[in-house]
Amino acid sequence: MATTTDARDADIARAAAAIADPSRARVLRALLEGRALPASVLAGEAGVSASTVSGHLAKLLEAGVVRVERHGRHRYYRLTGPAVGEALEALARIAPPLPVTSLRQSTHAHALRRARTCYDHVAGALGVTLMAALLERGVLEGGDGRFHPEAAEGDRLSAPGKDTTYRLTAPGRAELAAFGVDADELAGRRQLIRYCVDWTEQRHHLAGALGAALTDRLFALDWIRRGSRRRVINLTDAGRTGLERTFGVVLDA
């Protein structure tokens, strides 16, 4: 895309052509919050096949609207910069609202982002919010729960974290025991505390033996239930109330 601020010198038609497709527009909307997402998730957001979204992403890359990043063996896409987001938001202000035509608009990708399992522990918005609450309450210490790509050495999206060492505090050990998770019983089975860089929220969620035990406890209390789609979990009303009272976890409705 042209970087000049003078619209008379910019190839507006080329940029507009890249955006002017319903599927590509849905891809761009999914990237508006600044996250880098894989093609599989973007295909779900756009409601197209993996092969079709590849063609759309190629057009967006050619126009300079998105860029691609490699994290391990995976490729993630994000907007090239805030100017793209500003342009999309400006278009949204003058565009008519989309009609709601089917339940498909509540996509599997959205459900995965809200709450899912990552191996045997909770991930998505629920997972990172729980991690943040544990840090804020002093149950855990050692980091801020955030992914800092500019300073990352071993950390990458959608992978176990390596750069931060989290520790369970003495008060935190007692608090978890009162909740029904005895950290002493978990010793020796596997590493007690690990974390993953959550690929949708791009923050840390708790993994390791402690993350798995907490997840098992949430299932046992019926605070979370497995959804009808693979890896999706649903937060129950009892879980929403219980997590807020127990750990101060507050989630959007």
Tab-separated table of C-alpha atoms in Angstrom:
chain	number	residue	atom	x	y	z
A	1	MET	CA	0.000	0.000	0.000
A	2	ALA	CA	1.102	3.560	-0.576
A	3	THR	CA	2.502	5.256	2.491
A	4	THR	CA	1.973	8.831	1.322
A	5	THR	CA	-0.545	10.942	3.202
A	6	ASP	CA	-1.675	12.690	0.017
A	7	ALA	CA	-4.723	10.859	-1.332
A	8	ARG	CA	-4.059	12.272	-4.818
A	9	ASP	CA	-0.895	10.151	-5.063
A	10	ALA	CA	-2.266	6.979	-3.461
A	11	ASP	CA	-3.597	3.988	-5.399
A	12	ILE	CA	-6.887	3.998	-3.507
A	13	ALA	CA	-8.589	1.718	-6.018
A	14	ARG	CA	-6.035	-1.050	-5.480
A	15	ALA	CA	-6.410	-0.956	-1.711
A	16	ALA	CA	-10.183	-0.788	-2.006
A	17	ALA	CA	-10.248	-3.755	-4.381
A	18	ALA	CA	-8.357	-5.856	-1.842
A	19	ILE	CA	-10.950	-5.086	0.820
A	20	ALA	CA	-14.032	-5.162	-1.435
A	21	ASP	CA	-14.925	-8.806	-1.008
A	22	PRO	CA	-17.239	-10.096	1.757
A	23	SER	CA	-14.916	-12.954	2.742
A	24	ARG	CA	-11.826	-10.747	2.812
A	25	ALA	CA	-13.747	-8.162	4.803
A	26	ARG	CA	-14.573	-10.814	7.399
A	27	VAL	CA	-10.904	-11.832	7.537
A	28	LEU	CA	-9.895	-8.229	8.148
A	29	ARG	CA	-12.544	-7.768	10.830
A	30	ALA	CA	-11.148	-10.799	12.655
A	31	LEU	CA	-7.721	-9.115	12.655
A	32	LEU	CA	-8.947	-5.704	13.796
A	33	GLU	CA	-7.981	-6.225	17.446
A	34	GLY	CA	-4.313	-6.513	16.519
A	35	ARG	CA	-3.996	-10.258	16.990
A	36	ALA	CA	-2.056	-12.518	14.656
A	37	LEU	CA	-4.243	-15.465	13.627
A	38	PRO	CA	-3.598	-18.628	11.582
A	39	ALA	CA	-5.289	-19.268	8.251
A	40	SER	CA	-7.440	-22.035	9.751
A	41	VAL	CA	-9.064	-19.619	12.197
A	42	LEU	CA	-9.471	-16.958	9.516
A	43	ALA	CA	-11.169	-19.501	7.264
A	44	GLY	CA	-13.676	-20.176	10.043
A	45	GLU	CA	-14.270	-16.466	10.568
A	46	ALA	CA	-14.808	-15.928	6.844
A	47	GLY	CA	-16.956	-19.039	6.428
A	48	VAL	CA	-14.813	-20.417	3.602
A	49	SER	CA	-12.574	-23.426	3.048
A	50	ALA	CA	-8.858	-23.481	3.831
A	51	SER	CA	-7.964	-23.400	0.133
A	52	THR	CA	-10.278	-20.463	-0.515
A	53	VAL	CA	-8.951	-18.406	2.395
A	54	SER	CA	-5.417	-18.965	1.100
A	55	GLY	CA	-6.359	-17.166	-2.101
A	56	HIS	CA	-7.914	-14.302	-0.163
A	57	LEU	CA	-4.864	-13.989	2.072
A	58	ALA	CA	-2.614	-13.921	-0.974
A	59	LYS	CA	-4.552	-10.944	-2.335
A	60	LEU	CA	-4.395	-9.150	1.011
A	61	LEU	CA	-0.658	-9.810	1.252
A	62	GLU	CA	-0.099	-8.532	-2.282
A	63	ALA	CA	-1.973	-5.335	-1.469
A	64	GLY	CA	0.050	-4.844	1.681
A	65	VAL	CA	-3.020	-4.936	3.898
A	66	VAL	CA	-1.805	-7.885	5.986
A	67	ARG	CA	1.562	-9.399	6.751
A	68	VAL	CA	2.575	-12.896	7.733
A	69	GLU	CA	4.658	-14.031	10.703
A	70	ARG	CA	6.211	-17.413	11.396
A	71	HIS	CA	5.998	-18.877	14.883
A	72	GLY	CA	7.658	-22.279	14.797
A	73	ARG	CA	6.135	-24.248	11.957
A	74	HIS	CA	3.011	-22.116	11.845
A	75	ARG	CA	2.142	-18.997	9.858
A	76	TYR	CA	0.097	-16.227	11.428
A	77	TYR	CA	-1.443	-13.211	9.756
A	78	ARG	CA	-1.997	-9.721	11.146
A	79	LEU	CA	-2.803	-6.257	9.817
A	80	THR	CA	0.272	-4.439	8.529
A	81	GLY	CA	-0.236	-1.535	10.887
A	82	PRO	CA	-2.641	0.803	12.647
A	83	ALA	CA	-3.370	2.697	9.419
A	84	VAL	CA	-5.175	-0.370	8.052
A	85	GLY	CA	-7.265	-0.634	11.202
A	86	GLU	CA	-8.085	3.065	11.059
A	87	ALA	CA	-9.205	2.721	7.423
A	88	LEU	CA	-11.433	-0.249	8.264
A	89	GLU	CA	-12.972	1.565	11.214
A	90	ALA	CA	-13.646	4.602	9.013
A	91	LEU	CA	-15.415	2.383	6.470
A	92	ALA	CA	-17.432	0.756	9.255
A	93	ARG	CA	-18.782	4.148	10.286
A	94	ILE	CA	-20.299	4.764	6.858
A	95	ALA	CA	-21.277	1.166	6.024
A	96	PRO	CA	-24.770	-0.233	6.673
A	97	PRO	CA	-24.977	-2.935	9.375
A	98	LEU	CA	-24.796	-6.560	8.279
A	99	PRO	CA	-28.065	-8.475	8.667
A	100	VAL	CA	-28.002	-11.445	11.023
A	101	THR	CA	-29.029	-14.338	8.820
A	102	SER	CA	-28.001	-17.496	10.679
A	103	LEU	CA	-26.425	-18.998	13.774
A	104	ARG	CA	-23.333	-19.625	11.649
A	105	GLN	CA	-22.276	-16.090	12.428
A	106	SER	CA	-21.563	-17.282	15.955
A	107	THR	CA	-18.586	-19.188	14.635
A	108	HIS	CA	-16.632	-22.079	15.997
A	109	ALA	CA	-13.616	-19.774	16.021
A	110	HIS	CA	-15.419	-17.364	18.340
A	111	ALA	CA	-16.336	-20.199	20.684
A	112	LEU	CA	-12.737	-21.415	20.716
A	113	ARG	CA	-11.512	-17.950	21.528
A	114	ARG	CA	-13.981	-17.588	24.401
A	115	ALA	CA	-13.076	-20.841	26.197
A	116	ARG	CA	-11.433	-24.067	25.091
A	117	THR	CA	-9.104	-26.798	26.233
A	118	CYS	CA	-5.426	-26.723	25.321
A	119	TYR	CA	-4.414	-30.344	25.888
A	120	ASP	CA	-5.632	-30.777	29.492
A	121	HIS	CA	-5.931	-27.184	30.666
A	122	VAL	CA	-8.180	-24.172	30.066
A	123	ALA	CA	-7.285	-21.695	27.321
A	124	GLY	CA	-8.859	-18.831	25.428
A	125	ALA	CA	-10.289	-15.751	27.131
A	126	LEU	CA	-11.268	-17.839	30.163
A	127	GLY	CA	-7.770	-19.267	30.514
A	128	VAL	CA	-5.865	-15.985	30.278
A	129	THR	CA	-8.348	-14.192	32.554
A	130	LEU	CA	-7.947	-16.908	35.177
A	131	MET	CA	-4.156	-16.644	34.882
A	132	ALA	CA	-4.315	-12.870	35.304
A	133	ALA	CA	-6.529	-13.262	38.384
A	134	LEU	CA	-4.122	-15.745	39.976
A	135	LEU	CA	-1.275	-13.295	39.465
A	136	GLU	CA	-3.254	-10.340	40.783
A	137	ARG	CA	-4.254	-12.260	43.924
A	138	GLY	CA	-0.663	-13.367	44.535
A	139	VAL	CA	-1.407	-17.050	44.039
A	140	LEU	CA	1.313	-17.018	41.388
A	141	GLU	CA	4.293	-14.715	40.921
A	142	GLY	CA	7.142	-14.263	38.470
A	143	GLY	CA	5.567	-12.536	35.454
A	144	ASP	CA	2.757	-10.319	34.259
A	145	GLY	CA	0.853	-12.901	32.190
A	146	ARG	CA	1.519	-11.091	28.925
A	147	PHE	CA	3.278	-12.058	25.716
A	148	HIS	CA	5.964	-9.528	24.777
A	149	PRO	CA	6.981	-10.423	21.183
A	150	GLU	CA	9.579	-7.645	20.991
A	151	ALA	CA	11.524	-9.206	23.896
A	152	ALA	CA	10.691	-12.888	23.335
A	153	GLU	CA	13.573	-15.335	23.125
A	154	GLY	CA	11.962	-18.753	23.371
A	155	ASP	CA	8.291	-17.780	23.496
A	156	ARG	CA	6.113	-17.963	20.413
A	157	LEU	CA	2.414	-18.092	19.724
A	158	SER	CA	0.544	-21.361	20.192
A	159	ALA	CA	3.381	-23.038	22.072
A	160	PRO	CA	4.546	-23.779	25.617
A	161	GLY	CA	6.243	-20.739	27.126
A	162	LYS	CA	9.937	-20.661	28.017
A	163	ASP	CA	10.894	-17.087	28.842
A	164	THR	CA	9.056	-16.606	32.159
A	165	THR	CA	9.313	-18.617	35.367
A	166	TYR	CA	6.128	-18.606	37.401
A	167	ARG	CA	6.101	-19.725	41.032
A	168	LEU	CA	3.345	-20.765	43.408
A	169	THR	CA	3.401	-18.605	46.531
A	170	ALA	CA	2.838	-19.931	50.059
A	171	PRO	CA	-0.503	-18.074	50.405
A	172	GLY	CA	-1.423	-19.267	46.934
A	173	ARG	CA	-0.719	-22.870	47.880
A	174	ALA	CA	-3.079	-22.537	50.849
A	175	GLU	CA	-5.754	-20.816	48.741
A	176	LEU	CA	-5.684	-23.532	46.110
A	177	ALA	CA	-5.807	-26.255	48.768
A	178	ALA	CA	-8.958	-24.649	50.181
A	179	PHE	CA	-10.385	-24.744	46.657
A	180	GLY	CA	-9.662	-28.459	46.390
A	181	VAL	CA	-6.370	-28.435	44.483
A	182	ASP	CA	-3.503	-29.771	46.598
A	183	ALA	CA	-0.226	-28.755	44.964
A	184	ASP	CA	1.739	-31.104	47.242
A	185	GLU	CA	-0.069	-34.097	45.751
A	186	LEU	CA	0.953	-32.986	42.259
A	187	ALA	CA	4.682	-32.968	42.986
A	188	GLY	CA	6.803	-35.284	40.859
A	189	ARG	CA	4.185	-36.219	38.264
A	190	ARG	CA	5.227	-33.507	35.811
A	191	GLN	CA	6.372	-29.911	36.003
A	192	LEU	CA	4.032	-28.170	38.428
A	193	ILE	CA	3.741	-24.804	36.696
A	194	ARG	CA	4.064	-24.147	33.012
A	195	TYR	CA	2.333	-21.712	30.699
A	196	CYS	CA	1.370	-21.458	27.059
A	197	VAL	CA	1.264	-18.371	24.889
A	198	ASP	CA	-2.411	-18.416	24.004
A	199	TRP	CA	-2.825	-18.203	20.220
A	200	THR	CA	-6.115	-16.312	20.264
A	201	GLU	CA	-5.602	-13.992	23.239
A	202	GLN	CA	-1.799	-13.714	22.849
A	203	ARG	CA	-1.329	-13.746	26.595
A	204	HIS	CA	-0.304	-16.519	28.996
A	205	HIS	CA	-2.613	-19.240	30.243
A	206	LEU	CA	-1.688	-21.705	32.968
A	207	ALA	CA	-0.487	-25.171	31.972
A	208	GLY	CA	1.513	-27.928	33.675
A	209	ALA	CA	0.247	-30.148	36.476
A	210	LEU	CA	-1.315	-27.207	38.269
A	211	GLY	CA	-3.197	-26.008	35.199
A	212	ALA	CA	-4.517	-29.521	34.580
A	213	ALA	CA	-5.578	-29.966	38.200
A	214	LEU	CA	-7.389	-26.632	38.241
A	215	THR	CA	-9.208	-27.598	35.050
A	216	ASP	CA	-10.206	-30.979	36.491
A	217	ARG	CA	-11.567	-29.191	39.547
A	218	LEU	CA	-13.618	-26.786	37.417
A	219	PHE	CA	-15.133	-29.736	35.553
A	220	ALA	CA	-15.829	-31.588	38.823
A	221	LEU	CA	-17.664	-28.549	40.219
A	222	ASP	CA	-19.652	-28.256	36.971
A	223	TRP	CA	-18.282	-24.739	36.576
A	224	ILE	CA	-17.276	-25.632	33.025
A	225	ARG	CA	-18.689	-28.213	30.627
A	226	ARG	CA	-17.492	-29.647	27.352
A	227	GLY	CA	-19.206	-28.119	24.329
A	228	SER	CA	-20.646	-29.856	21.305
A	229	ARG	CA	-17.670	-28.860	19.150
A	230	ARG	CA	-14.149	-30.226	19.565
A	231	ARG	CA	-12.130	-28.452	22.295
A	232	VAL	CA	-14.879	-25.941	23.064
A	233	ILE	CA	-15.869	-25.599	26.715
A	234	ASN	CA	-18.777	-23.646	28.159
A	235	LEU	CA	-18.747	-21.659	31.385
A	236	THR	CA	-21.864	-22.407	33.443
A	237	ASP	CA	-23.782	-19.862	35.483
A	238	ALA	CA	-22.455	-21.517	38.640
A	239	GLY	CA	-18.954	-21.265	37.204
A	240	ARG	CA	-19.277	-17.587	36.377
A	241	THR	CA	-20.423	-16.837	39.929
A	242	GLY	CA	-17.956	-19.222	41.546
A	243	LEU	CA	-14.897	-17.973	39.676
A	244	GLU	CA	-15.716	-14.382	40.534
A	245	ARG	CA	-16.234	-15.151	44.219
A	246	THR	CA	-13.247	-17.470	44.519
A	247	PHE	CA	-10.582	-15.861	42.360
A	248	GLY	CA	-12.021	-12.532	41.280
A	249	VAL	CA	-12.383	-13.690	37.686
A	250	VAL	CA	-14.747	-11.367	35.814
A	251	LEU	CA	-15.691	-12.282	32.259
A	252	ASP	CA	-17.828	-10.458	29.739
A	253	ALA	CA	-21.265	-11.972	29.342
